[in-house]
Amino acid sequence: MTALTTPERTAPAMPAGVRGRPARRRREAIDVVTGLTFLAPKLIFFGLFVAVPFIYTFVLVFQRGDVLMGFHWVGLDNIVAVASDTLFRQTLLNTFFFMVVYLPLSLIVPLGVGRLFASTLRGVRIYRALIYMPSLLSIVAVGLIWRLMLDPDSGPINIALRALGIDTFNPFADGTTAMIAIALITVWGGLGFGGIIYMAGLNDIPGELLESARIDGAGAWRIFWHVQLPLLRPLIQFLAIINTIGAVQVFDIIFVLTKGGPGTSTSTAMWYIYTIAFNGGSVGYAAAMSVVLLLITATLSVIYIRLTRTSDR
């Protein structure tokens, strides 16, 4: 009599997707570690030179003193002092005047340059190189160039004016003309960057849209106003935001050209903060003004973003 044998039970085969999960997770973990390894130098640099100083600025707001003599806590005294500082309010007004002159020009003039860059004009590559060249220079170099150009005694512009029988022109002798000149020089320094941005936007517009407008009888001005300009709106918003931030923080061109003079007529908020922090004033008081300027910049940015979103809707 033969014994009955039962077949051996085998474990059910695992789906291929389940078998591959541990290996996939290991690969994902390796990818994360590799990515963090490559990011580590930049994260360390950001933490040491951006995040830590930014946070420490808010600590300095409640302190007085300097690096050599040490700091001591004063509570809200710095904030109260900033609120009653008439010179700080004057520098804010000077900064606002600079913005009023600079911002429209920094958006309109590069737009014309961008149209030139995007054109098929003969020799346009040479024009691009010549106009973009100032953007390769630092703003300090730009300021030094124009200070030499406008020098009342030896500047080539005034030499040419005197040769024509015209009186010497010194825009930095008067506060209003000095601020206007600073705004114009700043626009000149960033002309190539804005022109390249606009050129990229113009070249990205489909040719079919322009051709359809021409077929419908639209001239060059109507095509620009009703077709090209609306499509350039995101770029205009981008340039407006970064130029607004740059205008609020204008400092280096002031340092090179006028050092806040004549008097305090070209002293901007950032220039005043610099003089308080490094010319015998209180670092904590300068930090308090920096925080106020940060809040003003953030408020302007939020208002502008909200207005542009409303317009888009």
PDB file of N, CA and C in Angstrom, residues 24 30 46 109 114-115 136 174 196 232 242 297:
ATOM      1  N   ARG A  24      14.587  50.350  -5.050  1.00  0.00           N
ATOM      2  CA  ARG A  24      14.242  51.707  -5.482  1.00  0.00           C
ATOM      3  C   ARG A  24      14.428  52.705  -4.350  1.00  0.00           C
ATOM      4  N   ILE A  30      20.239  57.148  -1.950  1.00  0.00           N
ATOM      5  CA  ILE A  30      21.563  57.493  -2.470  1.00  0.00           C
ATOM      6  C   ILE A  30      21.495  58.802  -3.255  1.00  0.00           C
ATOM      7  N   PHE A  46      25.556  79.963   2.196  1.00  0.00           N
ATOM      8  CA  PHE A  46      24.329  80.729   2.411  1.00  0.00           C
ATOM      9  C   PHE A  46      24.064  80.927   3.897  1.00  0.00           C
ATOM     10  N   VAL A 109      13.549 103.162 -21.602  1.00  0.00           N
ATOM     11  CA  VAL A 109      14.733 103.261 -22.465  1.00  0.00           C
ATOM     12  C   VAL A 109      15.254 101.880 -22.882  1.00  0.00           C
ATOM     13  N   GLY A 114      15.970  97.192 -26.634  1.00  0.00           N
ATOM     14  CA  GLY A 114      15.602  95.817 -26.951  1.00  0.00           C
ATOM     15  C   GLY A 114      15.044  95.684 -28.354  1.00  0.00           C
ATOM     16  N   ARG A 115      14.258  96.673 -28.794  1.00  0.00           N
ATOM     17  CA  ARG A 115      13.746  96.654 -30.174  1.00  0.00           C
ATOM     18  C   ARG A 115      14.898  96.772 -31.165  1.00  0.00           C
ATOM     19  N   LEU A 136      28.687  95.102 -18.271  1.00  0.00           N
ATOM     20  CA  LEU A 136      29.738  94.221 -17.798  1.00  0.00           C
ATOM     21  C   LEU A 136      30.576  94.866 -16.699  1.00  0.00           C
ATOM     22  N   ASP A 174      24.415 120.989  -7.704  1.00  0.00           N
ATOM     23  CA  ASP A 174      23.071 121.228  -7.171  1.00  0.00           C
ATOM     24  C   ASP A 174      22.436 119.885  -6.827  1.00  0.00           C
ATOM     25  N   ILE A 196      18.750  93.278 -23.331  1.00  0.00           N
ATOM     26  CA  ILE A 196      18.828  91.849 -23.624  1.00  0.00           C
ATOM     27  C   ILE A 196      17.550  91.147 -23.174  1.00  0.00           C
ATOM     28  N   LEU A 232       4.923  91.377 -23.685  1.00  0.00           N
ATOM     29  CA  LEU A 232       6.120  91.686 -22.909  1.00  0.00           C
ATOM     30  C   LEU A 232       5.800  92.014 -21.454  1.00  0.00           C
ATOM     31  N   ILE A 242      12.727  94.165  -9.793  1.00  0.00           N
ATOM     32  CA  ILE A 242      14.150  94.169  -9.450  1.00  0.00           C
ATOM     33  C   ILE A 242      14.714  95.586  -9.488  1.00  0.00           C
ATOM     34  N   THR A 297      10.592  98.087   1.562  1.00  0.00           N
ATOM     35  CA  THR A 297      10.800  97.361   0.309  1.00  0.00           C
ATOM     36  C   THR A 297       9.802  96.212   0.160  1.00  0.00           C
TER      37      THR A 297
END
